Coordinates of C-alpha atoms and ligand atoms in Angstrom, one line a residue:
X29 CA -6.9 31.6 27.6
X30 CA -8.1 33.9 24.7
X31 CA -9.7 32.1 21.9
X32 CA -8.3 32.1 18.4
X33 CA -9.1 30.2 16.0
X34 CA -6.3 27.5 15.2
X35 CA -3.7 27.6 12.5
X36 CA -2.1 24.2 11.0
X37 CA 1.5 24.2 11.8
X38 CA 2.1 23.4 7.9
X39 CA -0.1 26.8 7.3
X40 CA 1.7 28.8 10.0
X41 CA 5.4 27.4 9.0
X42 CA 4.5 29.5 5.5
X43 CA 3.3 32.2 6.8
X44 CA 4.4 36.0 7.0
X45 CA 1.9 37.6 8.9
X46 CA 4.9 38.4 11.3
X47 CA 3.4 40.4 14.4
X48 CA 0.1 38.3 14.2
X49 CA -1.2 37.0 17.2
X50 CA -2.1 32.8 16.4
X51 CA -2.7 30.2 17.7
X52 CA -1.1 26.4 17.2
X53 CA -1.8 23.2 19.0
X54 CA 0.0 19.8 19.0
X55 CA 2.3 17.4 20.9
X56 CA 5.2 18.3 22.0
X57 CA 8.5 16.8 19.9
X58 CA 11.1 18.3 22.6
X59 CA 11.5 20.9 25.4
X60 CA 15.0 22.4 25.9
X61 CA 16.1 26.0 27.9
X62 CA 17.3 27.7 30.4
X63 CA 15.9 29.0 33.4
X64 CA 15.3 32.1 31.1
X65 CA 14.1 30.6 27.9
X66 CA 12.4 27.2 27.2
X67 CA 12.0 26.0 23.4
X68 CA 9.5 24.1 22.6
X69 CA 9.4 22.1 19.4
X70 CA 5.6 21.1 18.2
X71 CA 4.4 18.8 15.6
X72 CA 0.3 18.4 14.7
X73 CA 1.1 16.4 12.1
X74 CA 0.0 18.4 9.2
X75 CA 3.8 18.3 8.3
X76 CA 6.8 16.6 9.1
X77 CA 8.4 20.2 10.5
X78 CA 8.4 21.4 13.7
X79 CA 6.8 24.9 14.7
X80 CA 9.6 26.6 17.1
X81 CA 7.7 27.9 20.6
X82 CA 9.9 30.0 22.3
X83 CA 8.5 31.0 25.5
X84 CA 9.8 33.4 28.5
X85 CA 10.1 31.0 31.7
X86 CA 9.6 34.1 34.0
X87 CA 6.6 35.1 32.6
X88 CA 4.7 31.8 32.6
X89 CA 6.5 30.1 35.3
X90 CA 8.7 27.5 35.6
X91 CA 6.5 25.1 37.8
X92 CA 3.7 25.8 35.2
X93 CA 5.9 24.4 32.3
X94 CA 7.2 22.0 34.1
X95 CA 5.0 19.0 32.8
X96 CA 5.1 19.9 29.2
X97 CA 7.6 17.1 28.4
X98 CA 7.7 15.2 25.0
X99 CA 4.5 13.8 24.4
X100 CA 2.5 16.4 26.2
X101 CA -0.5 18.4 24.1
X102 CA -0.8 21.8 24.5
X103 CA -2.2 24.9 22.8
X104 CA -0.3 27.7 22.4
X105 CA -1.8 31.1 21.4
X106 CA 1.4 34.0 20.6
X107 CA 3.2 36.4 18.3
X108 CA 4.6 34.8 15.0
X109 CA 7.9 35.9 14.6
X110 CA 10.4 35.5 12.2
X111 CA 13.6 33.5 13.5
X112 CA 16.8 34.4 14.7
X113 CA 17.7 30.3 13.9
X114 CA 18.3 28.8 11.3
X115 CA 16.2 25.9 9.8
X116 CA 12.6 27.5 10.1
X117 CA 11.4 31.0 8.8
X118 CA 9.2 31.9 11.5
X119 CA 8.8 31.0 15.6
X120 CA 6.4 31.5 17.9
X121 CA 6.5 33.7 21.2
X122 CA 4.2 32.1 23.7
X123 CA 1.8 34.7 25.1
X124 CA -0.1 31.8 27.0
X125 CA 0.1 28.0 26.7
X126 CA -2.9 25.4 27.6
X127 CA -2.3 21.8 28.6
X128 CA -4.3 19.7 27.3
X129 CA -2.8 16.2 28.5
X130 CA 1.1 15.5 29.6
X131 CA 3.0 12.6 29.1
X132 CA 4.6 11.3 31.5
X133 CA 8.2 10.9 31.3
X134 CA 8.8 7.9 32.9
X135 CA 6.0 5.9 30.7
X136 CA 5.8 7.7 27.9
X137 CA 7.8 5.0 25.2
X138 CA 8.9 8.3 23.0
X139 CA 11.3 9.5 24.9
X140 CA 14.4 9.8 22.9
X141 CA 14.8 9.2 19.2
X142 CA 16.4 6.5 16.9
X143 CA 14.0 3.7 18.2
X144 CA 14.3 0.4 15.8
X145 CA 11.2 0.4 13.6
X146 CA 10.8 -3.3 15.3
X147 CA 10.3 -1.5 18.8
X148 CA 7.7 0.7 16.9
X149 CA 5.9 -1.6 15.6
X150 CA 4.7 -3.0 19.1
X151 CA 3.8 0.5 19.9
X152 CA 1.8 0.9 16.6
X153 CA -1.0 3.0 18.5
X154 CA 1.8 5.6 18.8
X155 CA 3.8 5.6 16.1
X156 CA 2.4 8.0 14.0
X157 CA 3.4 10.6 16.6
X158 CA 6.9 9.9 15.3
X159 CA 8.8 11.4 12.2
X160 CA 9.3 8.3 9.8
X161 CA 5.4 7.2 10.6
X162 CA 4.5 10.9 10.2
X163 CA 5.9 11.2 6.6
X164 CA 4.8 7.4 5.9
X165 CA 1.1 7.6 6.8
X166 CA 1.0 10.9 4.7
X167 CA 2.2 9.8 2.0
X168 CA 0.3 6.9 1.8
X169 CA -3.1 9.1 2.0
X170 CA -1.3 11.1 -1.0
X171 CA -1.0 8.3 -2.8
X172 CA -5.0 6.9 -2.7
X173 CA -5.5 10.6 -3.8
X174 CA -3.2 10.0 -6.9
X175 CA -4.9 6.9 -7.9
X176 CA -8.5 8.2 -7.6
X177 CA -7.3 11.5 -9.8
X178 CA -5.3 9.0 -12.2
X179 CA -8.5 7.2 -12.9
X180 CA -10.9 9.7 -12.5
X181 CA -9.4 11.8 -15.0
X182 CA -9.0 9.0 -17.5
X183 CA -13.2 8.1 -17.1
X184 CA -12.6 5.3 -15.1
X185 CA -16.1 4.6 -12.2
X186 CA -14.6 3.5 -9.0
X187 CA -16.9 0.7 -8.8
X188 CA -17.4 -1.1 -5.2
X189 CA -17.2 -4.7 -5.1
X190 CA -17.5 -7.0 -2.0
X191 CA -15.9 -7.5 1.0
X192 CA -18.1 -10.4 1.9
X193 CA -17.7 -13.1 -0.7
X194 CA -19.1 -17.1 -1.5
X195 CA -16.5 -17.4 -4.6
X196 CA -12.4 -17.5 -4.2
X197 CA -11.0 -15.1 -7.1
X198 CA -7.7 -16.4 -7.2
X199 CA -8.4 -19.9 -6.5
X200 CA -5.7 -20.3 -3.9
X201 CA -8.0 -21.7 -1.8
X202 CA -6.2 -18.4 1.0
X203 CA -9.4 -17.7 2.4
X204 CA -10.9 -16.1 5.7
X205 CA -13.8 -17.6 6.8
X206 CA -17.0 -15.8 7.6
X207 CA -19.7 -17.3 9.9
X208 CA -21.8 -16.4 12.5
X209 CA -21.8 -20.4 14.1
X210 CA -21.6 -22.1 17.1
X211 CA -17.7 -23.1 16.3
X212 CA -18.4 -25.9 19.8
X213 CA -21.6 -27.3 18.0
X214 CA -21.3 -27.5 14.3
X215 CA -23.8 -29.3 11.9
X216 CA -22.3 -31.7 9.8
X217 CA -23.7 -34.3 7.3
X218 CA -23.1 -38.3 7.1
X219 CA -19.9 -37.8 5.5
X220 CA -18.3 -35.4 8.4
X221 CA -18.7 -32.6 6.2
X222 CA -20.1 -29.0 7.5
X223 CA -23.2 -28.0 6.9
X224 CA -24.0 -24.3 6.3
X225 CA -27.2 -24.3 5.7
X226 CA -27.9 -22.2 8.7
X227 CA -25.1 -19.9 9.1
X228 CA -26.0 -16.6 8.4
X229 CA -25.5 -16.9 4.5
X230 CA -26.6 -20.0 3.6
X231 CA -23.6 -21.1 2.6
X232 CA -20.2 -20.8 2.9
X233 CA -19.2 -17.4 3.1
X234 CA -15.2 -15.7 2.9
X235 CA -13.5 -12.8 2.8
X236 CA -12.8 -11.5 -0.4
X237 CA -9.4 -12.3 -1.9
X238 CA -9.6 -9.6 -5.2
X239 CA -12.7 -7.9 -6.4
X240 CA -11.5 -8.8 -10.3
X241 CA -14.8 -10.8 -10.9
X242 CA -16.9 -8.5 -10.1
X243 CA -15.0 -5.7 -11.7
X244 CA -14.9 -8.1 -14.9
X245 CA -18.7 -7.4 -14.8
X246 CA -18.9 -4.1 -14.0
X247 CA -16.2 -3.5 -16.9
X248 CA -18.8 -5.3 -19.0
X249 CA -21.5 -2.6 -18.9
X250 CA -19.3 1.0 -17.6
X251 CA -16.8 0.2 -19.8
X252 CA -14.0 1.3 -17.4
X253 CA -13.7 0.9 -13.7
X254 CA -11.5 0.2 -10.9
X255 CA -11.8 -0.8 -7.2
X256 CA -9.8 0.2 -4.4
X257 CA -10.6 -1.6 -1.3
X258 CA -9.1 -4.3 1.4
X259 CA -8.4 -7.5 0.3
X260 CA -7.2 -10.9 2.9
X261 CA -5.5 -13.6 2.1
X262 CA -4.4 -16.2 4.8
X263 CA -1.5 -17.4 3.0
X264 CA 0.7 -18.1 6.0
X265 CA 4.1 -16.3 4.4
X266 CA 5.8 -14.0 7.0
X267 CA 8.1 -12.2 4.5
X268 CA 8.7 -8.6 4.2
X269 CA 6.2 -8.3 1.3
X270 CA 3.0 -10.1 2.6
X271 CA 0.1 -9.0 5.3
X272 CA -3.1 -11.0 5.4
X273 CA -5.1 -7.6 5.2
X274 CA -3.9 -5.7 2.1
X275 CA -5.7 -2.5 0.0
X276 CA -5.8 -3.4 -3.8
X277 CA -6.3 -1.0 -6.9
X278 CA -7.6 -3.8 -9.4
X279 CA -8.5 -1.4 -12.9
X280 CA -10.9 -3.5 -15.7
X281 CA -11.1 -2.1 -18.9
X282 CA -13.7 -4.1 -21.6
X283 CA -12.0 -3.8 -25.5
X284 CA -7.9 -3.6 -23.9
X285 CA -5.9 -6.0 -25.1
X286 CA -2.9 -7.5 -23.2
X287 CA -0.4 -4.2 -24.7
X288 CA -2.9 -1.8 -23.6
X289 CA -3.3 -3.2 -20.5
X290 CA 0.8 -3.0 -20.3
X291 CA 0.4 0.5 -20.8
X292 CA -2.0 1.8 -18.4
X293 CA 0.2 -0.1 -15.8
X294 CA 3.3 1.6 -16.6
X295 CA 1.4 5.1 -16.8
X296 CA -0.5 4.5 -13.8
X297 CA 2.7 3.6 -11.6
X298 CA 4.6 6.3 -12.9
X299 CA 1.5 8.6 -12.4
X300 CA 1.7 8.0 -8.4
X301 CA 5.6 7.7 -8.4
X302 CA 5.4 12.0 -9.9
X303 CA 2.7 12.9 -7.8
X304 CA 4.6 11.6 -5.0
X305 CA 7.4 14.0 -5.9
X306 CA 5.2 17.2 -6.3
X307 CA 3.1 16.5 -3.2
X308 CA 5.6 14.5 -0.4
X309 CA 8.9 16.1 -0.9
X310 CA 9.4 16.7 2.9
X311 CA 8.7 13.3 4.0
X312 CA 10.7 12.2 0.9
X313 CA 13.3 13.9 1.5
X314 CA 13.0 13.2 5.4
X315 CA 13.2 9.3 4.5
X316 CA 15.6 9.5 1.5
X317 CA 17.9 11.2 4.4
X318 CA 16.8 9.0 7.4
X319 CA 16.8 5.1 5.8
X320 CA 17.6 5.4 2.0
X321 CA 20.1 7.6 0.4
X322 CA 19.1 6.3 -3.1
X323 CA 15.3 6.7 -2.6
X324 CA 14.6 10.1 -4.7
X325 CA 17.3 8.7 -6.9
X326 CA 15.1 5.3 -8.0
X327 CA 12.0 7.0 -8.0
X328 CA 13.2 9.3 -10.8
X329 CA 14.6 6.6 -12.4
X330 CA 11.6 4.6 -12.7
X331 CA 9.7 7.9 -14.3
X332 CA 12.3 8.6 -16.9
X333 CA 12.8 4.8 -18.4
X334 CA 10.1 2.7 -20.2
X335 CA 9.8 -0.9 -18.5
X336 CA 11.3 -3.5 -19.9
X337 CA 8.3 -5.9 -21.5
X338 CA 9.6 -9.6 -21.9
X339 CA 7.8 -12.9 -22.2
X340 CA 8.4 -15.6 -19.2
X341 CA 10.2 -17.8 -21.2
X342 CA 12.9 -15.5 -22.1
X343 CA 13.2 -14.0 -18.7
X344 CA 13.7 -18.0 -17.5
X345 CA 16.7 -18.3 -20.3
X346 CA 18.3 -15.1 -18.6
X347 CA 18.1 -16.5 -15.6
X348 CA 19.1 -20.0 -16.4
X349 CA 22.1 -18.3 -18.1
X350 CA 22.6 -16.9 -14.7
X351 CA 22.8 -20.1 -13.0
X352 CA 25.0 -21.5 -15.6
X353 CA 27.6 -18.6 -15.0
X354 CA 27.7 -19.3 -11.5
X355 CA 24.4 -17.4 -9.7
X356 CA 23.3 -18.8 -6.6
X357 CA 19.8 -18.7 -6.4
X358 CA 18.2 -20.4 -3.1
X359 CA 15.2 -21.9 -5.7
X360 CA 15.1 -23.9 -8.5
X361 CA 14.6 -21.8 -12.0
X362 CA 13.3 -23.7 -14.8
X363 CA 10.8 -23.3 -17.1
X364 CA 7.1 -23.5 -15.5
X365 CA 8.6 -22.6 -12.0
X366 CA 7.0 -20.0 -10.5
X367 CA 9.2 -17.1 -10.0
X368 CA 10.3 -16.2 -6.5
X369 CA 11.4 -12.9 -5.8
X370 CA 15.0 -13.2 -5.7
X371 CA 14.5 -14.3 -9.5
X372 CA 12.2 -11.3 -10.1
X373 CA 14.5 -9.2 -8.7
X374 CA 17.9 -10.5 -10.6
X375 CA 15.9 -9.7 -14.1
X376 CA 15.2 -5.9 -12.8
X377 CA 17.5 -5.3 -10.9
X378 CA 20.8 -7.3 -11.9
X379 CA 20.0 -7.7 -15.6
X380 CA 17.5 -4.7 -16.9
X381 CA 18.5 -2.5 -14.2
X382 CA 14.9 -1.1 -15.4
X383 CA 11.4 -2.1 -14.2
X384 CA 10.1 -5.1 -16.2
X385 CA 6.9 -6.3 -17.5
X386 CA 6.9 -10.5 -17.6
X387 CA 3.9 -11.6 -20.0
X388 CA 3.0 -15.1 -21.2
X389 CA 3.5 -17.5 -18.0
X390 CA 2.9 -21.0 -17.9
X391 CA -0.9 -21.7 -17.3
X392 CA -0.3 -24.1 -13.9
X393 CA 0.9 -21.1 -12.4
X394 CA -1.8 -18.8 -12.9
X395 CA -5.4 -18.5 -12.2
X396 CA -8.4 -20.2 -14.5
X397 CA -9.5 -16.9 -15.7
X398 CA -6.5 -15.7 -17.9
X399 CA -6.4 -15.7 -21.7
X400 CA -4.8 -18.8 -23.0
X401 CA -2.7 -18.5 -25.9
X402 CA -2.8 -20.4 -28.9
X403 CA 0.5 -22.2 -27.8
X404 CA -2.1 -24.2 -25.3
X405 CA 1.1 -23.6 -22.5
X406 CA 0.9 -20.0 -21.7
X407 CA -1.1 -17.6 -20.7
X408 CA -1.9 -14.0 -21.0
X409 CA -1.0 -13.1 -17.7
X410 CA 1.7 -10.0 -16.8
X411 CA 3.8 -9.2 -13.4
X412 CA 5.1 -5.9 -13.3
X413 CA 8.4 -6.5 -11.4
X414 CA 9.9 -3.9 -9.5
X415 CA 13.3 -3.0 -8.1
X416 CA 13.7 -3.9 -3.9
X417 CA 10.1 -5.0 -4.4
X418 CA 9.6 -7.9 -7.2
X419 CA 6.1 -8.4 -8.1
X420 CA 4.1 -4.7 -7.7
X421 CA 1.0 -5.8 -9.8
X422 CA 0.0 -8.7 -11.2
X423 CA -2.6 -8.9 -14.0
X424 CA -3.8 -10.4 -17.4
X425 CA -6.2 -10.2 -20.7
X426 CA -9.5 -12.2 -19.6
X427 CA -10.2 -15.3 -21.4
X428 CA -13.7 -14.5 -23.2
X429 CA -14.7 -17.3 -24.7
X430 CA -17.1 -19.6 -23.0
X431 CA -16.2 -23.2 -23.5
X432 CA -12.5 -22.5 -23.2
X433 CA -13.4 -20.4 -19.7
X434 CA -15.6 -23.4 -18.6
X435 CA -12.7 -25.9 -19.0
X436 CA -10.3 -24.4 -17.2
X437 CA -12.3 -23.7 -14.6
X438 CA -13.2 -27.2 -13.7
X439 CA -9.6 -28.3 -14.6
X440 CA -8.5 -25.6 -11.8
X441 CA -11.3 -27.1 -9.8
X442 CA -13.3 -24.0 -9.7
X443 CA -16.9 -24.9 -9.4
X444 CA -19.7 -23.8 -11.6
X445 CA -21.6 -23.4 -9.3
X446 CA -20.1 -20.4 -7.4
X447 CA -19.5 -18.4 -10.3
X448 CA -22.5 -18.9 -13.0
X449 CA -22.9 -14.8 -12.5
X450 CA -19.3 -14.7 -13.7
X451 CA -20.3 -17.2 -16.8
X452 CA -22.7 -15.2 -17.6
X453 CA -20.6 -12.4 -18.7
X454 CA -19.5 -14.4 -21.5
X455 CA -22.2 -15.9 -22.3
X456 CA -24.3 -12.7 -23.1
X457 CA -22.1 -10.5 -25.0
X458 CA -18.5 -11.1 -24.3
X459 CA -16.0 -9.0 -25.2
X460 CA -11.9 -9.2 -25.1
X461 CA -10.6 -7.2 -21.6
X462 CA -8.2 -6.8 -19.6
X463 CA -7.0 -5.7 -15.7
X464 CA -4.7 -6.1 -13.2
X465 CA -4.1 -5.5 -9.6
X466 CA -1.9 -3.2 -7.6
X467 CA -0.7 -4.3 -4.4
X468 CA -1.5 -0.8 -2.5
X469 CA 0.9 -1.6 0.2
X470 CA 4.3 -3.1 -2.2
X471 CA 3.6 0.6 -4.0
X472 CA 4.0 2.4 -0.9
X473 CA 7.0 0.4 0.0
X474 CA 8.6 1.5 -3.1
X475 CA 7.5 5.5 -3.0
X476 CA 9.1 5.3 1.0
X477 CA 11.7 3.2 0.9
X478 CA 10.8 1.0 3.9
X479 CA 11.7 -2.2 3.7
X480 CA 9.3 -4.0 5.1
X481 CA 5.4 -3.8 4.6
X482 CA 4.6 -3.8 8.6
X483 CA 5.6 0.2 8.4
X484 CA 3.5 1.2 5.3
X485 CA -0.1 0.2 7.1
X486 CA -1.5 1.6 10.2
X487 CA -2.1 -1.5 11.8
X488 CA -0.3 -4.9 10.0
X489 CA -2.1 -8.3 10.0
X490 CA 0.1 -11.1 10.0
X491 CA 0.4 -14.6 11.0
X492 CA -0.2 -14.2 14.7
X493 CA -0.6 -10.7 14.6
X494 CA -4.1 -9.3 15.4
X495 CA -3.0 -6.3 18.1
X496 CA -4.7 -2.8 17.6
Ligands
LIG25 O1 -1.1 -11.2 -8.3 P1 -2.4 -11.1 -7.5 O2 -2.7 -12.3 -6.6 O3 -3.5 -10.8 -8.5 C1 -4.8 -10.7 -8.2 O4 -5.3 -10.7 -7.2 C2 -5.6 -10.4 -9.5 N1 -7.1 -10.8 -9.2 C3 -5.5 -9.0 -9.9 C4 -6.2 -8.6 -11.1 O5 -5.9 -9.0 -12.2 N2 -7.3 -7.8 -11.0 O6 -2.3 -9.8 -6.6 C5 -2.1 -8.5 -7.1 C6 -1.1 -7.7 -6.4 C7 0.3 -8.3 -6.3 O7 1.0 -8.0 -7.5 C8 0.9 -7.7 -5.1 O8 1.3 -6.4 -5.4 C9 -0.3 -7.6 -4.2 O9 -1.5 -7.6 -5.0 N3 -0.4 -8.7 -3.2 C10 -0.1 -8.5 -1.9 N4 0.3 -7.5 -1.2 C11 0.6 -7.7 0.1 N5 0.4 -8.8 0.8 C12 -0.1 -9.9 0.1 N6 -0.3 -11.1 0.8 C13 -0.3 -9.8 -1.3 N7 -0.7 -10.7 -2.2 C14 -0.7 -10.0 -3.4
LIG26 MG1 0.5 -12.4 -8.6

């Protein structure tokens, strides 16, 4: 076969080089004919569209074409043409065609379309080969562009914080455990207790749940930064909105207040939800069509409206007002309950019909390193609650003053001792600031439209879920 160099099906779908000889390669979607003329539709997954190969059986022969079934990679060099059908602006006639590898019919799981997202979740190793996975996966590598040009452009340093950690963030005590011992022959002391003295750290080692304290003291010298990295939490919920391996965009910003940090949530979101518009229309409009009717619809929406800020308390009152006027809610709502996401939803999407902002929660419910407020209740903490979604970030103003850091901490039964580094920061020149954290994953569920966070990650963790 002649060599020429490749064109990206997105490239050559755009193209009017008509009478150009080029050359595409890909898997095939679907082969349909006649004895005289076989169609071939091929996706590379540079877009969600399919280049039209029209090739003359005679000519190449039918035995020859007889394995390139769906699922089958070939390259295909021939004249671009523009098409008689409708649909696509240019075709292909095949001069010559290469297989690369077929796909057996009668194995090949991607036969015909429509499969339940369930079904493709067990075959995750080849779902990106199909349309909805297609449009998902690029979107979601859209959106980590939009985040590092959000803050990039607004001086934020994308600042690197571990994976590997000895302190637990959130103190939810949802940790992995890292260790490199003999799990058959452990060391323990006269109490029964492990000893880690000799596993690989020296101590007890986890995976990181959130990078927030060392952003808090990166934010404390560069001013600005955010992370963007995996995050685990072994919280054993098997909802629609929880994996045990998650990405999270956690900004810190040194001198923001609780209002600014408000701000830069709601500009941030919207920032992603717009470039998401200009940059994944097709797969948009592919899933919009596909799963969601109302998807472009809400994503507009939530650009042309300002969220809804509201302290805790008064978003409990609306909801005990709800109960009183005969709302079933399947838990309890009263004030210092932590809200579940039926309640989070009722206040955006039921009441506001607008995105909200919930500040000011009580301090049981959230971590020891929030801002308390001078009402010795609540804290500074703030949930950005989402429609179809509930909680899409959750965030606060740091508490910066020592003593009043140091108490909570050993009320919430965080030790000292793990996070003296973390002291530090407010012991040598503290300063008010503020962050939050973005779940990467609960974004992408609200730019696609899925409904459950399984199909927004390459590969899902999950309580007994390991595979791939
Ligand atoms: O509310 P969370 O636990 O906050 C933190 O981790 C803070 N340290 C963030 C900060 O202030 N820098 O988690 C933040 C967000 C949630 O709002 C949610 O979007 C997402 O992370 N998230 C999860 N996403 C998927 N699966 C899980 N198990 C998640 N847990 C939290
Ligand atoms: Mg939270």
């Amino acid at each position: 076969m002649e060599t020429i160099t490749r064109t990206k099906i997105v490239d050559v779908l755009k193209s009017e080089a008509y009478g150009t000889t080029v050359n595409v390669k890909g898997w095939v979607r679907t082969r349909r004919g006649s004895k005289q003329v076989s169609f071939i539709a091929l996706n590379d997954g540079s877009t969600i569209n399919n280049v039209q190969i029209v090739v003359d059986v005679e000519k190449l022969g039918e035995e020859y074409l007889k394995p390139i079934t769906t699922g089958a990679c070939i390259s295909v060099n021939g004249e671009l043409v523009k098409s008689q059908g409708q649909g696509q602006n240019v075709e292909i006639q095949a001069t010559e065609i290469q297989i690369y590898g077929t796909a057996d019919p009668a194995t090949y799981p991607l036969q015909k379309k429509g499969h339940s997202l369930e079904f493709l979740r067990e075959i995750a190793h080849l779902r990106p080969r199909t349309n909805t996975f297609g449009a998902v996966f690029r979107i979601r590598h859209n959106m980590a562009i939009a985040i590092h040009k959000f803050f990039h452009e607004r001086g934020f340093f994308y600042f690197h914080t571990p994976i590997i950690t000895a302190s637990d963030c959130e103190g939810a005590g949802q940790m992995f455990q890292v260790t490199t011992m003999n799990l058959y022959d452990l060391k323990k002391d006269e109490n029964g207790s492990i000893v880690y003295e000799d596993d690989f750290f020296g101590k007890q080692a986890s995976l990181t749940v959130s990078g927030q304290l060392e952003g808090e003291l990166a934010a404390m010298s560069l001013g600005a930064i955010y992370t963007f990295g995996p995050t685990f939490r072994a919280e054993n919920s098997n909802t629609p909105r929880h994996l045990a391996e998650f990405w999270m965009i956690e900004p810190e910003v040194a001198f923001n207040e609780i209002a600014e940090n408000m701000q830069l949530a709601e500009d941030f979101i919207k920032y992603c939800i717009q470039w998401a518009l200009d940059n994944c229309m097709d797969d948009i409009q592919f899933l919009n069509n596909m799963f969601d009717k109302e998807l472009i619809e809400r994503l507009q929406f939530v650009l042309k409206h300002n969220f809804i800020r509201l302290p805790y308390t008064e978003g409990v009152k609306i909801l005990e007002e709800a109960v009183a006027k005969g709302h079933k809610f399947e838990f309890p709502i009263f004030w210092g309950a932590d809200l579940a996401s039926e309640h989070e939803r009722y206040l955006v999407e039921e009441h506001f019909k607008c995105p909200v902002i919930l500040t000011d929660y009580p301090k049981e419910i959230k971590s020891f390193y929030m801002k308390q407020n001078e009402d010795g209740k609540t804290v500074r903490a703030m949930d950005v609650l989402f429609p179809k979604i509930g909680e899409i970030i959750g965030g606060s103003q740091r508490e910066e003053d020592y003593e009043k850091l140091a108490r909570r901490a050993s009320e919430m039964g965080v030790p000292e001792k793990d996070i003296w580094w973390y002291m530090d920061t407010r012991r040598f020149g503290t300063a008010p600031h503020s962050g939050f954290g973005l779940g990467f994953e609960r974004l992408l569920l609200f730019v696609t439209g899925m409904t459950n966070i399984r199909d927004v990650i390459p590969f899902p963790r999950t309580p007994n879920n390991a595979e791939f």
